[in-house]
Coordinates of C-alpha atoms in Angstrom, one line a residue:
Chain G
X24 CA 6.4 -2.0 -21.8
X25 CA 6.0 -3.2 -19.0
X26 CA 8.8 -4.9 -16.8
X27 CA 6.7 -8.3 -16.7
X28 CA 4.4 -10.2 -19.0
X29 CA 1.2 -8.2 -18.5
X30 CA -2.2 -8.9 -20.7
X31 CA -1.7 -6.2 -23.3
X32 CA -5.4 -5.0 -23.4
X33 CA -5.5 -4.4 -19.8
X34 CA -3.4 -1.5 -19.0
X35 CA -2.3 0.2 -15.2
X36 CA -3.6 -1.9 -12.5
X37 CA -5.9 -4.0 -14.1
X38 CA -3.1 -6.2 -15.4
X39 CA -1.4 -6.5 -12.6
X40 CA -4.3 -7.6 -10.7
X41 CA -5.0 -9.8 -13.4
X42 CA -1.9 -11.1 -13.5
X43 CA -1.9 -12.5 -9.5
X44 CA -5.7 -13.1 -8.7
X45 CA -4.8 -14.6 -5.1
X46 CA -3.0 -11.3 -4.0
X47 CA -5.6 -9.0 -6.0
X48 CA -8.2 -10.2 -3.6
X49 CA -7.7 -8.7 -0.4
X50 CA -6.4 -5.2 -2.3
X51 CA -9.6 -5.2 -4.2
X52 CA -11.8 -6.0 -1.0
X53 CA -10.1 -3.8 1.2
X54 CA -10.5 -1.0 -1.4
X55 CA -14.0 -1.7 -2.0
X56 CA -14.6 -1.5 1.3
X57 CA -12.4 1.7 1.9
X58 CA -13.8 3.5 -1.1
X59 CA -17.4 2.7 -1.5
X60 CA -18.3 0.8 1.8
X61 CA -20.7 2.2 4.5
X62 CA -18.9 5.7 5.6
X63 CA -19.8 9.3 6.6
X64 CA -17.3 10.3 4.1
X65 CA -19.0 10.2 0.6
X66 CA -17.6 8.3 -2.3
X67 CA -16.5 11.4 -4.1
X68 CA -15.1 12.7 -0.9
X69 CA -13.0 9.1 -0.8
X70 CA -12.0 9.5 -4.6
X71 CA -10.8 12.9 -3.9
X72 CA -8.4 11.6 -1.5
X73 CA -7.3 9.0 -3.8
X74 CA -6.9 11.5 -6.6
X75 CA -4.3 14.0 -4.2
X76 CA -2.6 10.9 -3.1
X77 CA -2.1 9.8 -7.1
X78 CA -1.1 13.1 -8.0
X79 CA 1.1 13.7 -5.1
X80 CA 3.2 10.0 -5.6
X81 CA 3.2 11.5 -9.5
X82 CA 1.3 8.6 -10.6
X83 CA -0.3 8.9 -14.2
X84 CA -2.2 6.3 -14.7
X85 CA -4.0 6.5 -11.0
X86 CA -4.4 10.3 -11.0
X87 CA -6.0 10.5 -14.2
X88 CA -8.5 7.5 -13.3
X89 CA -9.5 8.6 -9.8
X90 CA -10.0 12.3 -11.3
X91 CA -12.2 11.0 -13.5
X92 CA -14.1 8.8 -10.9
X93 CA -14.4 11.8 -8.6
X94 CA -15.3 14.2 -11.7
X95 CA -18.0 11.6 -12.2
X96 CA -19.2 11.3 -8.6
X97 CA -19.5 15.2 -8.2
X98 CA -20.9 16.1 -11.5
X99 CA -18.1 18.6 -12.2
X100 CA -14.4 18.7 -13.8
X101 CA -13.3 21.6 -11.4
X102 CA -13.5 20.5 -7.8
X103 CA -11.0 17.6 -8.2
X104 CA -8.4 19.9 -10.1
X105 CA -8.5 22.1 -8.0
X106 CA -7.8 19.8 -5.1
X107 CA -4.8 18.7 -6.9
X108 CA -3.5 22.4 -7.4
X109 CA -4.2 23.4 -3.7
X110 CA -5.9 22.3 -1.2
X111 CA -6.6 25.0 1.1
X112 CA -8.6 27.4 -1.8
X113 CA -10.2 24.1 -3.4
X114 CA -14.0 24.6 -3.4
X115 CA -14.3 21.4 0.0
X116 CA -15.5 21.5 3.4
X117 CA -13.1 22.6 6.0
X118 CA -12.9 19.6 7.5
X119 CA -12.0 17.8 3.7
X120 CA -9.5 20.0 3.8
X121 CA -8.0 19.1 6.7
X122 CA -8.5 15.4 5.9
X123 CA -6.9 16.1 2.4
X124 CA -3.9 17.8 4.7
X125 CA -3.8 15.0 6.5
X126 CA -3.9 12.4 3.1
X127 CA -0.9 14.5 2.1
X128 CA 1.2 14.1 4.7
X129 CA 0.7 10.5 5.4
X130 CA 1.8 9.8 1.7
X131 CA 5.5 12.1 2.5
X132 CA 5.9 9.8 5.1
X133 CA 3.6 8.3 8.1
X134 CA 5.7 10.3 11.1
X135 CA 4.6 14.1 9.2
X136 CA 1.2 13.6 10.1
X137 CA 1.6 16.5 13.3
X138 CA -0.8 16.4 16.3
X139 CA -1.6 20.1 15.1
X140 CA -3.3 18.8 12.0
X141 CA -5.2 16.0 13.7
X142 CA -6.5 18.7 16.2
X143 CA -7.5 20.8 12.7
X144 CA -9.2 17.9 11.7
X145 CA -11.3 17.5 14.9
X146 CA -12.1 21.1 15.1
X147 CA -13.7 20.8 12.1
X148 CA -15.6 17.6 13.1
X149 CA -13.6 15.0 12.0
X150 CA -14.3 11.6 13.8
X151 CA -12.0 9.0 14.6
X152 CA -12.8 6.5 12.0
X153 CA -12.7 9.3 9.2
X154 CA -9.3 10.2 10.2
X155 CA -8.4 6.4 10.2
X156 CA -9.9 5.9 6.9
X157 CA -8.5 8.9 5.3
X158 CA -4.9 7.5 7.0
X159 CA -5.7 4.1 5.3
X160 CA -7.0 5.4 2.0
X161 CA -3.8 7.3 1.4
X162 CA -1.7 4.3 2.7
X163 CA -3.4 2.1 -0.4
X164 CA -2.6 4.7 -2.6
X165 CA 0.5 4.7 -1.8
X166 CA 0.6 0.9 -2.7
X167 CA -1.1 1.3 -6.1
X168 CA 0.8 4.1 -7.1
X169 CA 4.0 2.0 -6.6
X170 CA 2.6 -1.3 -8.0
X171 CA 1.5 0.5 -10.8
X172 CA 4.5 2.2 -11.9
X173 CA 7.5 -0.2 -10.1
X174 CA 6.6 -2.4 -13.1
X175 CA 6.1 0.3 -15.5
X176 CA 2.1 -0.9 -16.8
X177 CA 1.1 0.4 -19.7
X178 CA -0.9 3.5 -20.2
X179 CA -4.2 3.2 -22.1
X180 CA -3.6 4.2 -25.9
X181 CA -7.1 6.2 -25.9
X182 CA -8.1 8.9 -23.5
X183 CA -11.3 6.9 -23.7
X184 CA -10.4 4.3 -21.8
X185 CA -10.4 6.1 -18.5
X186 CA -13.8 7.3 -19.0
X187 CA -15.1 3.7 -19.0
X188 CA -12.9 3.0 -16.1
X189 CA -14.4 5.8 -14.3
X190 CA -17.7 4.6 -15.2
X191 CA -17.3 1.1 -13.6
X192 CA -15.5 2.2 -10.9
X193 CA -18.4 3.9 -10.0
X194 CA -21.4 1.9 -10.9
X195 CA -19.6 -1.4 -10.6
X196 CA -16.7 -0.8 -7.7
X197 CA -13.6 -2.4 -7.2
X198 CA -14.4 -5.8 -7.2
X199 CA -13.5 -8.2 -10.1
X200 CA -16.0 -7.9 -13.0
X201 CA -17.7 -11.4 -12.4
X202 CA -17.0 -12.2 -16.3
X203 CA -13.2 -10.9 -16.1
X204 CA -12.1 -8.7 -18.6
X205 CA -11.8 -10.5 -22.2
X206 CA -14.7 -8.5 -23.7
X207 CA -11.9 -5.6 -23.6
X208 CA -9.4 -7.3 -25.9
X209 CA -10.0 -5.7 -29.4
Chain S
X17 CA -0.7 8.4 22.3
X18 CA -1.9 7.5 19.2
X19 CA -4.0 10.1 17.0
X20 CA -7.3 8.0 17.3
X21 CA -9.0 6.0 20.1
X22 CA -7.1 2.5 19.7
X23 CA -7.0 0.2 22.3
X24 CA -4.4 1.3 24.9
X25 CA -1.0 -0.6 25.1
X26 CA -1.5 -2.8 22.1
X27 CA 1.6 -1.9 19.7
X28 CA 2.0 -0.8 16.4
X29 CA -0.9 -2.3 13.3
X30 CA -2.6 -4.5 16.0
X31 CA -4.2 -1.8 18.0
X32 CA -5.3 -0.1 14.6
X33 CA -6.8 -3.4 12.9
X34 CA -8.7 -4.0 16.5
X35 CA -10.5 -0.6 15.7
X36 CA -11.3 -1.2 12.3
X37 CA -11.6 -5.2 12.0
X38 CA -13.6 -4.2 8.8
X39 CA -10.3 -2.9 6.7
X40 CA -7.9 -5.2 9.2
X41 CA -9.1 -8.3 8.2
X42 CA -8.0 -7.7 4.7
X43 CA -4.8 -6.0 5.5
X44 CA -3.9 -9.3 7.5
X45 CA -5.3 -11.8 4.5
X46 CA -2.7 -9.4 2.4
X47 CA 0.5 -9.8 4.4
X48 CA -0.7 -13.8 4.5
X49 CA -0.9 -14.2 0.9
X50 CA 2.2 -12.2 0.1
X51 CA 4.4 -13.3 3.2
X52 CA 3.3 -16.7 3.6
X53 CA 1.4 -17.8 0.6
X54 CA 3.2 -19.8 -2.3
X55 CA 6.3 -18.3 -3.7
X56 CA 10.0 -19.3 -5.1
X57 CA 11.1 -16.7 -2.3
X58 CA 11.7 -17.9 1.3
X59 CA 9.3 -16.5 3.5
X60 CA 12.6 -15.2 4.9
X61 CA 13.8 -13.5 1.9
X62 CA 10.2 -12.1 1.9
X63 CA 10.5 -10.9 5.7
X64 CA 13.8 -9.2 4.4
X65 CA 12.1 -7.3 2.1
X66 CA 9.5 -6.2 4.5
X67 CA 12.1 -5.4 6.9
X68 CA 14.5 -3.6 4.6
X69 CA 11.8 -1.2 3.2
X70 CA 10.1 -0.5 6.7
X71 CA 13.5 0.7 7.8
X72 CA 13.9 3.2 4.8
X73 CA 10.6 4.2 5.7
X74 CA 12.2 4.9 9.1
X75 CA 9.2 2.3 10.8
X76 CA 10.5 1.5 13.6
X77 CA 7.7 -1.0 14.5
X78 CA 7.5 -2.6 11.1
X79 CA 11.0 -2.6 10.9
X80 CA 11.7 -4.1 14.0
X81 CA 9.0 -7.0 14.0
X82 CA 9.7 -8.2 10.5
X83 CA 13.3 -8.3 11.1
X84 CA 12.4 -10.3 14.3
X85 CA 10.0 -12.6 12.2
X86 CA 13.2 -12.9 9.6
X87 CA 15.5 -14.0 11.8
X88 CA 13.2 -16.7 13.3
X89 CA 12.4 -18.1 9.7
X90 CA 16.5 -17.9 8.8
X91 CA 17.1 -19.6 12.5
X92 CA 19.9 -19.2 14.9
X93 CA 22.9 -19.8 12.6
X94 CA 21.7 -17.4 9.9
X95 CA 20.1 -14.9 11.9
X96 CA 22.6 -12.3 11.4
X97 CA 21.6 -11.8 7.9
X98 CA 19.4 -9.8 8.5
X99 CA 21.2 -7.3 10.3
X100 CA 23.6 -7.0 7.9
X101 CA 21.2 -6.5 4.8
X102 CA 19.5 -3.5 7.5
X103 CA 23.1 -2.3 7.7
X104 CA 24.7 -2.5 3.9
X105 CA 22.5 -4.5 1.3
X106 CA 25.3 -4.5 -0.7
X107 CA 27.9 -6.1 1.1
X108 CA 25.3 -8.5 3.1
X109 CA 25.8 -12.4 2.8
X110 CA 22.8 -12.8 0.2
X111 CA 22.8 -14.1 -2.9
X112 CA 22.9 -11.7 -6.5
X113 CA 19.3 -12.3 -6.7
X114 CA 18.3 -11.2 -3.4
X115 CA 21.0 -8.4 -3.5
X116 CA 19.4 -7.4 -7.0
X117 CA 15.6 -7.4 -5.7
X118 CA 16.3 -5.7 -2.5
X119 CA 17.7 -3.2 -4.7
X120 CA 14.4 -2.9 -6.6
X121 CA 12.4 -2.6 -3.3
X122 CA 14.7 0.1 -2.1
X123 CA 13.8 2.1 -5.0
X124 CA 10.1 1.3 -5.1
X125 CA 10.0 2.5 -1.4
X126 CA 11.0 5.8 -2.9
X127 CA 8.6 6.2 -6.0
X128 CA 7.5 3.9 -8.4
X129 CA 9.0 5.8 -11.6
X130 CA 12.8 5.1 -9.5
X131 CA 12.7 1.5 -10.8
X132 CA 14.6 1.6 -14.0
X133 CA 15.5 -1.0 -16.8
X134 CA 18.7 -1.6 -15.4
X135 CA 17.7 -2.8 -12.4
X136 CA 15.3 -5.1 -14.1
X137 CA 17.8 -6.3 -15.8
X138 CA 20.3 -6.8 -12.7
X139 CA 17.8 -8.8 -11.4
X140 CA 17.2 -11.0 -14.5
X141 CA 20.6 -11.5 -14.9
X142 CA 20.5 -12.7 -11.5
X143 CA 18.0 -15.3 -12.2
X144 CA 14.8 -13.2 -11.1
X145 CA 11.5 -14.8 -12.7
X146 CA 8.5 -12.4 -13.8
X147 CA 6.6 -13.4 -10.7
X148 CA 9.9 -12.7 -8.3
X149 CA 10.3 -9.5 -9.5
X150 CA 6.2 -9.1 -9.5
X151 CA 6.1 -10.3 -5.6
X152 CA 9.3 -7.7 -4.7
X153 CA 7.5 -5.1 -5.8
X154 CA 4.2 -5.6 -4.6
X155 CA 5.7 -6.6 -1.0
X156 CA 8.1 -3.1 -1.2
X157 CA 4.4 -1.2 -2.4
X158 CA 2.4 -2.9 0.6
X159 CA 4.8 -2.0 3.6
X160 CA 5.0 1.4 2.2
X161 CA 1.1 1.1 2.8
X162 CA 1.8 -0.7 6.4
X163 CA 4.5 1.6 7.5
X164 CA 2.3 4.9 6.7
X165 CA -0.6 3.4 8.1
X166 CA 1.5 2.5 11.3
X167 CA 3.2 5.9 11.9
X168 CA 0.2 8.0 10.1
X169 CA -2.1 7.2 13.6
X170 CA 0.9 7.4 15.5
X171 CA 0.1 3.9 16.8
X172 CA 2.2 2.8 20.1
X173 CA 5.9 1.5 19.1
X174 CA 7.9 -0.6 21.8
X175 CA 11.0 1.0 22.5
X176 CA 12.9 -2.4 24.2
X177 CA 14.3 -4.9 21.3
X178 CA 13.2 -8.0 23.7
X179 CA 9.3 -6.9 23.2
X180 CA 10.0 -7.8 19.4
X181 CA 11.3 -11.0 20.2
X182 CA 8.1 -12.7 21.1
X183 CA 6.4 -10.9 18.3
X184 CA 8.5 -12.1 15.4
X185 CA 8.2 -16.2 16.6
X186 CA 4.0 -15.4 16.4
X187 CA 4.6 -13.6 12.8
X188 CA 6.9 -16.6 11.7
X189 CA 3.6 -18.9 12.4
X190 CA 1.6 -16.8 10.0
X191 CA -0.4 -13.4 9.9
X192 CA -3.7 -14.3 11.9
X193 CA -6.4 -10.9 13.0
X194 CA -6.2 -10.1 16.4
X195 CA -8.9 -10.8 18.3
X196 CA -10.8 -7.9 20.1
X197 CA -9.7 -7.6 23.6

């Protein structure tokens, strides 16, 4: 049971974003820009950053949702799984290994991001904007994970919910559906 | 030195949003709606939550600037409340409701799962509403983002407490995206 009264057909983050729409707006806009806006990082790479941070923060809802989105964008179920287990041995580029490590360090606390790991990312070709966006995506998911778990939001009743959600965030993005979410009521 | 090429001499988050105003715009909008928008918690109380979480995250820039904003909003007579909360919430001269909400914010700072049904029950018994619980958790979560953004990119953090007094006065008026230099 969530700690506050939320619409029961909207598990995880969606019920919270519908609960207070004026604070949801900049959160949605920021996410849309960071994860779907113009970037030299692919949408799949940015979803992997969201996944690795949510996993580290032990947020089941966000980890499952962003793993599903990354899987859909990448076209396999292995990459995200391996990134969660071990960044260094996962099938991603050297640049992504450095950026995912920066994201993990950011999750633990901003001061953990050392000059050495930044150097490693730059040596692997990461630009200032890529480093900036990696830190901000990681920081944003530290917000989401705490928001979702801090108010004890419900997990979906059916696992299939995550596939529908992944399809929505891949094909539609992070902005509010124009028609709202009443169609999800059973 | 910041990890990336942000404007020199500009402190904290301001330097980061000048580097990337496309995302900075939304970060300032979120701060404005959460800390200055409609709420049954006063602006000073919300700044107190921000300063408390930033202190627990050891983000000196955010802690100092939001503490300065809170002192401004409390006014000269009550400004010391801020320092007492930062020192020890349970013995600070704030309401039982604020103590319970600051306790929840502190749990959120550790991790979402740390907030227990007992923490919520205690806050409700002291009169906290659903909306106040929601806003407290979201403000705390938002500062877990801001603090990591500011320190994760090693933005310039003034060490002189005086530097934050003017900042606090400006912030008390609201959050407006700084213009490019």
